[in-house]
mmCIF file of N, CA and C in Angstrom:
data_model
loop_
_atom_site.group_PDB
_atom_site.id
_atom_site.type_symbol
_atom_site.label_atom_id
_atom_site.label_comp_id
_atom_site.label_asym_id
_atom_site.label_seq_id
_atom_site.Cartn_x
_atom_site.Cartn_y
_atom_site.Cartn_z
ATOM 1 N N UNK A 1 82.650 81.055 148.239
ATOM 2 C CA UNK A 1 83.733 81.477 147.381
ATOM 3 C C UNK A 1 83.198 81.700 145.972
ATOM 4 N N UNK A 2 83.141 80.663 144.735
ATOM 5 C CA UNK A 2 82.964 80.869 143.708
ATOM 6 C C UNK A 2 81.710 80.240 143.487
ATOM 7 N N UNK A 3 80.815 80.353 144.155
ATOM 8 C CA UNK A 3 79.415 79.605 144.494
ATOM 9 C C UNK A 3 78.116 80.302 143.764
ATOM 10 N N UNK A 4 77.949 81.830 143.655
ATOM 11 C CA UNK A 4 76.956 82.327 143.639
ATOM 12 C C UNK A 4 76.658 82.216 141.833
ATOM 13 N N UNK A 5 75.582 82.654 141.800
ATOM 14 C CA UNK A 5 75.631 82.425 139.976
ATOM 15 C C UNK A 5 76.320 83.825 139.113
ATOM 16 N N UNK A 6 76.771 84.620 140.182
ATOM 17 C CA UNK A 6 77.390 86.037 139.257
ATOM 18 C C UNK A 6 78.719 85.490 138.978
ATOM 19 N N UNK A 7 79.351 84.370 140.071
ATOM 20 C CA UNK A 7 80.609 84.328 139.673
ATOM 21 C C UNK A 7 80.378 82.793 138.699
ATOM 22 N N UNK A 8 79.555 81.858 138.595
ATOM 23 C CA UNK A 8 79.201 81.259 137.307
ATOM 24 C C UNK A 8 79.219 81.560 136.241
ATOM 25 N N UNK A 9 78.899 82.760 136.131
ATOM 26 C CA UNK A 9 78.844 83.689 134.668
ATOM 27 C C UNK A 9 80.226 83.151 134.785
ATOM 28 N N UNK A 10 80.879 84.463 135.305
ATOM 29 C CA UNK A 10 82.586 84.697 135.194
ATOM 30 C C UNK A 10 83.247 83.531 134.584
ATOM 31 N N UNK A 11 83.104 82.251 135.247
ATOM 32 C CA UNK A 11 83.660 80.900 135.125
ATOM 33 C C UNK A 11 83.312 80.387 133.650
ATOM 34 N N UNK A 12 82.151 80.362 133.366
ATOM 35 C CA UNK A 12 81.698 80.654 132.001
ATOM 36 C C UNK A 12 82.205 81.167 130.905
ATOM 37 N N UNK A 13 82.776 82.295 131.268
ATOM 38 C CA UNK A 13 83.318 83.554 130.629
ATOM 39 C C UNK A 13 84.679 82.966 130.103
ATOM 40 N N UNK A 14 84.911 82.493 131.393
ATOM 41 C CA UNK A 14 86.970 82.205 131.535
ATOM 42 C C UNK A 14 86.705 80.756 130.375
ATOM 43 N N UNK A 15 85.962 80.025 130.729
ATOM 44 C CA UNK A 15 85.464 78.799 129.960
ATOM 45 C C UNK A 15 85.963 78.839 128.379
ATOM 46 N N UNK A 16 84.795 80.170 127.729
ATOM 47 C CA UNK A 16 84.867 80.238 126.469
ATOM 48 C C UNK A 16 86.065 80.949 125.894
ATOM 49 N N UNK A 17 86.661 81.645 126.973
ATOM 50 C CA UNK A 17 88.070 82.195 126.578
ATOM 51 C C UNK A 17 88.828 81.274 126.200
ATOM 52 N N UNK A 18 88.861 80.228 127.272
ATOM 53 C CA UNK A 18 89.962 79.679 127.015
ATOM 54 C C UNK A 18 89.957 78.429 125.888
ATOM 55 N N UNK A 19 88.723 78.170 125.585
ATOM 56 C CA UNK A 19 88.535 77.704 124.065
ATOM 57 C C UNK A 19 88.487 77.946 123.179
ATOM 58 N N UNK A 20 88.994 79.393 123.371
ATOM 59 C CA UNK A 20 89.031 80.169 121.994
ATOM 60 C C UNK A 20 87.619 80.516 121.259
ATOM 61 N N UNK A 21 86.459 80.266 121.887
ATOM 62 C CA UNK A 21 85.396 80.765 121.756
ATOM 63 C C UNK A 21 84.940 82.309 121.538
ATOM 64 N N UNK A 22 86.123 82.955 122.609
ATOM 65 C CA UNK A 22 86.181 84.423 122.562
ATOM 66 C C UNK A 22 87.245 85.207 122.739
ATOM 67 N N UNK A 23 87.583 86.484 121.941
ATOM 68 C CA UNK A 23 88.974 87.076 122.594
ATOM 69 C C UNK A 23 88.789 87.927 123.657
ATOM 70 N N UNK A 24 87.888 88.532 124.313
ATOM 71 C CA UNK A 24 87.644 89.072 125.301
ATOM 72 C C UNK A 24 86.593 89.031 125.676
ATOM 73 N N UNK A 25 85.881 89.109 127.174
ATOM 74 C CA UNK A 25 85.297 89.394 127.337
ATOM 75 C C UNK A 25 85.202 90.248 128.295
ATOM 76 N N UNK A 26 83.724 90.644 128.839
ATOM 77 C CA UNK A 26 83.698 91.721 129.713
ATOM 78 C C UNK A 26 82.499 91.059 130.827
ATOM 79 N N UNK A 27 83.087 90.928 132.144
ATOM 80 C CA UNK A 27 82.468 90.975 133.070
ATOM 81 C C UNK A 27 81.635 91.631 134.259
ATOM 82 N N UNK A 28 80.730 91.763 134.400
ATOM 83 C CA UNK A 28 80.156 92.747 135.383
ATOM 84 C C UNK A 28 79.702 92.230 136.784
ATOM 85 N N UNK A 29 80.673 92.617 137.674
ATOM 86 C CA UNK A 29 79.953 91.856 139.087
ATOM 87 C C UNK A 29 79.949 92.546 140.128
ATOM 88 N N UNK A 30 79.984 92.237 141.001
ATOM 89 C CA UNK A 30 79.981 92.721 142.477
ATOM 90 C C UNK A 30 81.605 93.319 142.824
ATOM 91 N N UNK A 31 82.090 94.071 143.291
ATOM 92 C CA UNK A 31 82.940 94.265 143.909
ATOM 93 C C UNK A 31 83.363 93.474 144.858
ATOM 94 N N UNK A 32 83.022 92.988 145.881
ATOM 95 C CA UNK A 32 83.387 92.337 146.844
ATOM 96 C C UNK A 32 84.054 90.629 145.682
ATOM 97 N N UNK A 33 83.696 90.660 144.683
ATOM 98 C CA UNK A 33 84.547 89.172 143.733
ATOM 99 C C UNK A 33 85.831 89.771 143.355
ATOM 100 N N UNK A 34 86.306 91.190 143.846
ATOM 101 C CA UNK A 34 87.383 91.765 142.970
ATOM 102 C C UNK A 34 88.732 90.698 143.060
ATOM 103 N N UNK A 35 88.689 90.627 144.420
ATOM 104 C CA UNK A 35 89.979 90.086 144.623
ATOM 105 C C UNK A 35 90.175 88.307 144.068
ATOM 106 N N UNK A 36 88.900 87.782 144.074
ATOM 107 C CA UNK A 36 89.063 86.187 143.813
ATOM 108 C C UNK A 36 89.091 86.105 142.524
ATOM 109 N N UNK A 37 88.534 86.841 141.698
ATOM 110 C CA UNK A 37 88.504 87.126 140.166
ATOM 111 C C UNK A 37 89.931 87.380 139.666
ATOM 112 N N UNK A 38 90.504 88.470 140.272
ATOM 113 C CA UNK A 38 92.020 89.028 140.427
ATOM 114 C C UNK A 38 92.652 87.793 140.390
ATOM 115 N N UNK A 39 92.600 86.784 141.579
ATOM 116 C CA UNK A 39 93.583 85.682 141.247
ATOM 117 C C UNK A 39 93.561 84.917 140.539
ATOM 118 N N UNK A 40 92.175 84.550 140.182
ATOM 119 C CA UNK A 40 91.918 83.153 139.070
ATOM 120 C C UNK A 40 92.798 83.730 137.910
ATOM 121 N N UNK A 41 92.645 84.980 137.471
ATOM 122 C CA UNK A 41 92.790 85.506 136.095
ATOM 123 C C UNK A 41 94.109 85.587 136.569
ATOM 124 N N UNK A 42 94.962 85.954 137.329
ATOM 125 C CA UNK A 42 96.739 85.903 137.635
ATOM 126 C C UNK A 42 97.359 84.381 137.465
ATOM 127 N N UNK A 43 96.271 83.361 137.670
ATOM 128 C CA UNK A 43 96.693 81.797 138.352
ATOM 129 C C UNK A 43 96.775 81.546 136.771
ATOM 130 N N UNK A 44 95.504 81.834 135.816
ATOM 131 C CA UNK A 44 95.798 81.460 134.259
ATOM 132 C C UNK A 44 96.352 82.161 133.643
ATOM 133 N N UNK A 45 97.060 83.270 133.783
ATOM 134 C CA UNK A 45 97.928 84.039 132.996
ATOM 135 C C UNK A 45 97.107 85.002 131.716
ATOM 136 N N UNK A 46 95.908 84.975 132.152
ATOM 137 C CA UNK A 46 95.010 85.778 131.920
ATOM 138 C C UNK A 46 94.759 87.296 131.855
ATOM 139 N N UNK A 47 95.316 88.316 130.602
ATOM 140 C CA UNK A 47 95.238 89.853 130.408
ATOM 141 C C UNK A 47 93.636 90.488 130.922
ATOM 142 N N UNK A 48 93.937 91.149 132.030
ATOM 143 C CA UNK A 48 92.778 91.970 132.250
ATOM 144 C C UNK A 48 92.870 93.275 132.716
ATOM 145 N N UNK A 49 91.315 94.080 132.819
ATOM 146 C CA UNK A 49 91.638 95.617 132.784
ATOM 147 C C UNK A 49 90.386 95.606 134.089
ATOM 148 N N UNK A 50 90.278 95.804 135.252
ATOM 149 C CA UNK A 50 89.012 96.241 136.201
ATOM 150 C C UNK A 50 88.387 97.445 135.924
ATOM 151 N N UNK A 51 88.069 97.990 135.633
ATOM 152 C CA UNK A 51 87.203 99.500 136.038
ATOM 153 C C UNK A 51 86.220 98.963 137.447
ATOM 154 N N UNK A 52 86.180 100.395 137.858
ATOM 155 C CA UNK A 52 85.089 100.560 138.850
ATOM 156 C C UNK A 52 83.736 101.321 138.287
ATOM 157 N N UNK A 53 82.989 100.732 138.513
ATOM 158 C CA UNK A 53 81.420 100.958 138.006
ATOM 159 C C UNK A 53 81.092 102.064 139.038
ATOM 160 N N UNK A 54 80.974 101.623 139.795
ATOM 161 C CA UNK A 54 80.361 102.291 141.491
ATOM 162 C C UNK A 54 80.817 102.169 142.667
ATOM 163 N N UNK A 55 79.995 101.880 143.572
ATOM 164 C CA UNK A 55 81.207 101.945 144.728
ATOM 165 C C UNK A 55 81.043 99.700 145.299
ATOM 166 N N UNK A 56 79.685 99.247 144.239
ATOM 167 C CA UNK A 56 79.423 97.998 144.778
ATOM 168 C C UNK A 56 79.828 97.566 143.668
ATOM 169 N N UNK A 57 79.776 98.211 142.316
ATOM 170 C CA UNK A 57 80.530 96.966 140.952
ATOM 171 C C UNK A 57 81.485 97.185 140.466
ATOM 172 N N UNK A 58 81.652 96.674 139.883
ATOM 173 C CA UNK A 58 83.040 96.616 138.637
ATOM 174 C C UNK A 58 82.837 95.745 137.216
ATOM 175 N N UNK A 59 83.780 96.318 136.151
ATOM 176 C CA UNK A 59 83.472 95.452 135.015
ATOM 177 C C UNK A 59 84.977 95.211 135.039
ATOM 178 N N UNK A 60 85.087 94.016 134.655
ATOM 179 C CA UNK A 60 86.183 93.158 134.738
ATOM 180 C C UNK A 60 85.935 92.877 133.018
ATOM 181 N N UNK A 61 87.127 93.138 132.593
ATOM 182 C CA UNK A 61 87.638 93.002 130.742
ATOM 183 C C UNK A 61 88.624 92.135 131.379
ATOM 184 N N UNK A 62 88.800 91.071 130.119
ATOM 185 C CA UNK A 62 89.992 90.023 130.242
ATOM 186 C C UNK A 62 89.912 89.066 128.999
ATOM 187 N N UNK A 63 90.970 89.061 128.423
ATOM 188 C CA UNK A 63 90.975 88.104 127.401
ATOM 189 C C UNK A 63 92.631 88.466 126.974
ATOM 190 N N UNK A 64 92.486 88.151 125.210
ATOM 191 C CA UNK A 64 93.563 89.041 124.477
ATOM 192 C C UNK A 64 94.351 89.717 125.082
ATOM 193 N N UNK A 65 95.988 90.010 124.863
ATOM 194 C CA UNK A 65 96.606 91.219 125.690
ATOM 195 C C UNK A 65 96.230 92.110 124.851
ATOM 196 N N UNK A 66 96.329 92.213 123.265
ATOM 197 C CA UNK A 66 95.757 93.214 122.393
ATOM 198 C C UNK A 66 94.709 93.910 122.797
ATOM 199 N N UNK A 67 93.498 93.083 122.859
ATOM 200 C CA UNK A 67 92.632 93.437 123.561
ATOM 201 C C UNK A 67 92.197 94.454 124.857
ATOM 202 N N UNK A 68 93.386 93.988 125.822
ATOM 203 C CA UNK A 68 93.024 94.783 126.781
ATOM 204 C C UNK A 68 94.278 95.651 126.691
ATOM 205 N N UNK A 69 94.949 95.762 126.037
ATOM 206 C CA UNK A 69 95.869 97.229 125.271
ATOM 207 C C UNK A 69 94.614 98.085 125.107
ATOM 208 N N UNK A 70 94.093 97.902 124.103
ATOM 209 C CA UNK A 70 92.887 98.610 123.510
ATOM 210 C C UNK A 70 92.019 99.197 124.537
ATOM 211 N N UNK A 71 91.505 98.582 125.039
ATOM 212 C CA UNK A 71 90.539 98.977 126.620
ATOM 213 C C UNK A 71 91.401 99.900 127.344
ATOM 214 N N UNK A 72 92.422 99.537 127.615
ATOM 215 C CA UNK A 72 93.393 100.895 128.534
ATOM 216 C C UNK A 72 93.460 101.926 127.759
ATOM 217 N N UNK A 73 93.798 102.195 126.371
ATOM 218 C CA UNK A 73 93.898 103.613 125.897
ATOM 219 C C UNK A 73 92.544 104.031 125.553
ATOM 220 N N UNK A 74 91.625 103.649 125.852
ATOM 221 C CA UNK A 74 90.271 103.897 125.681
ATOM 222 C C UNK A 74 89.226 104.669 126.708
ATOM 223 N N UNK A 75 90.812 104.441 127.688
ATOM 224 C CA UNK A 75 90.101 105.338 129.199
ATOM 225 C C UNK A 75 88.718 105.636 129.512
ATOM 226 N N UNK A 76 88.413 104.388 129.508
ATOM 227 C CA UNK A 76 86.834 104.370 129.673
ATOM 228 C C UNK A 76 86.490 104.713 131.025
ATOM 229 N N UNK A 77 85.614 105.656 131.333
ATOM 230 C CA UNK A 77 85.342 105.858 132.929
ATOM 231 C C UNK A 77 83.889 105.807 133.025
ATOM 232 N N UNK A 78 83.259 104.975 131.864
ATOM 233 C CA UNK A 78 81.677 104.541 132.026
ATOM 234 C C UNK A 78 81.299 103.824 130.507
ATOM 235 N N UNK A 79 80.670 102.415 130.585
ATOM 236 C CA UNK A 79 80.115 102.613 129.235
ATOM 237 C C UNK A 79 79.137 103.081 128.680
ATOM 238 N N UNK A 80 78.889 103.827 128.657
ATOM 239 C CA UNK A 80 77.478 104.721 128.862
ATOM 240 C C UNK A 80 77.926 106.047 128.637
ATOM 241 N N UNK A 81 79.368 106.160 128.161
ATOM 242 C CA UNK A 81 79.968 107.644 127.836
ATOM 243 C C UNK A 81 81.056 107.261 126.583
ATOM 244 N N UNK A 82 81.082 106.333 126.274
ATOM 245 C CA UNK A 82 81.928 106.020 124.732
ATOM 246 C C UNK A 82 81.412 106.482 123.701
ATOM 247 N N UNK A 83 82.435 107.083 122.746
ATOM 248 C CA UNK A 83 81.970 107.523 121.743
ATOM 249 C C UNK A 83 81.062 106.004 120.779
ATOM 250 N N UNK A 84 80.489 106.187 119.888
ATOM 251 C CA UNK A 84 80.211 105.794 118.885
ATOM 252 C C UNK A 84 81.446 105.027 118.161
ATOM 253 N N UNK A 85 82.474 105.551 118.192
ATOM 254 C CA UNK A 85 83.656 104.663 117.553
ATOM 255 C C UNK A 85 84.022 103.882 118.387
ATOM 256 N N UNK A 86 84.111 104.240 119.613
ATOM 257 C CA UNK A 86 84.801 103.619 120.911
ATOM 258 C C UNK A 86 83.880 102.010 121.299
ATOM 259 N N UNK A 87 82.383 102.108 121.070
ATOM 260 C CA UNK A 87 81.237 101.666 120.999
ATOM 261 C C UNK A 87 81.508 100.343 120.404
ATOM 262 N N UNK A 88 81.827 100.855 119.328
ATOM 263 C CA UNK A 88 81.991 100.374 117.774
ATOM 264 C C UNK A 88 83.213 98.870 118.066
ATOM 265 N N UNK A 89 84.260 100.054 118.313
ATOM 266 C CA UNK A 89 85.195 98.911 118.035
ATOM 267 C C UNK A 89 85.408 97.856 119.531
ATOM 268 N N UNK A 90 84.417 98.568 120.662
ATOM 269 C CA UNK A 90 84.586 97.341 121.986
ATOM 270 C C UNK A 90 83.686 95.777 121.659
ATOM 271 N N UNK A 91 82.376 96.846 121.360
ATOM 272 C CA UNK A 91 81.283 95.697 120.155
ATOM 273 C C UNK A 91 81.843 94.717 119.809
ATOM 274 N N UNK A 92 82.658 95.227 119.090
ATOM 275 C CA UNK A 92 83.159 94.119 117.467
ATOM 276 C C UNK A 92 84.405 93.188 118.397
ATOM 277 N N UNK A 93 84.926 93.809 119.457
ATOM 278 C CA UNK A 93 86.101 92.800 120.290
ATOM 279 C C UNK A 93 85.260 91.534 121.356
ATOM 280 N N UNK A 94 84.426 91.764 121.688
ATOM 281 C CA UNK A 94 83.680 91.407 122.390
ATOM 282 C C UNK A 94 82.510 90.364 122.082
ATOM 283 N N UNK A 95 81.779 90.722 120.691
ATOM 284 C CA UNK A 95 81.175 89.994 119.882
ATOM 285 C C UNK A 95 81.108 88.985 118.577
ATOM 286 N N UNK A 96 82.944 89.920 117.912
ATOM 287 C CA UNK A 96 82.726 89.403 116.839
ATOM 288 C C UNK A 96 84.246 88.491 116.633
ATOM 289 N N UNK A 97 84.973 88.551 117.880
ATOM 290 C CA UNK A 97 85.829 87.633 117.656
ATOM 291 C C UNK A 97 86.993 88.212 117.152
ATOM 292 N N UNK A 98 87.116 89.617 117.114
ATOM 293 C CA UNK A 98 88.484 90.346 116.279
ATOM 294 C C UNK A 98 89.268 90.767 116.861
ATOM 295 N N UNK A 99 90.817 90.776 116.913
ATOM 296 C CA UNK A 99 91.268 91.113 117.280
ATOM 297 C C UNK A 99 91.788 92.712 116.768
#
């Protein structure tokens, strides 16, 4: 179940969220975690956004509802295709603690 070390990260992740350590973060895992990830983050009442990476990953955003407001109108369909502003301001949600 939540055994392997990709979903350690995750747990990690949810960890510093919920200490206010971070307002969002962004996860990258396997597809096949979609659905157990899906519930943990439903069970804590936890705002998140999935994209599909490929046909084996996904990046899982979750934190802030602001936050993942922001990520949805941002219609990201790769990060590796954001503008420079788009770049800019996921950076600064992700790293610097802003809402």
């Amino acid at each position: 179940m939540m055994e392997d070390m990709d979903m350690q990260v995750f747990t990690h992740h949810l960890q510093e969220y919920k200490k206010g350590l971070r307002t969002l973060a962004l996860h990258t895992t396997k597809a096949s975690n979609r659905a157990v990830i899906e519930k943990r983050l439903k069970r804590e009442t936890i705002d998140c956004y999935i994209q599909e990476v490929n046909g084996t990953k996904i990046n899982v955003f979750f934190g802030n509802s602001i936050c993942i407001e922001v990520i949805k109108q941002m219609n990201i369909t790769s990060l590796s295709n954001l503008t420079d502003e788009e770049d800019f301001i996921l950076g600064t949600m992700l790293g610097y603690d802003r809402v």
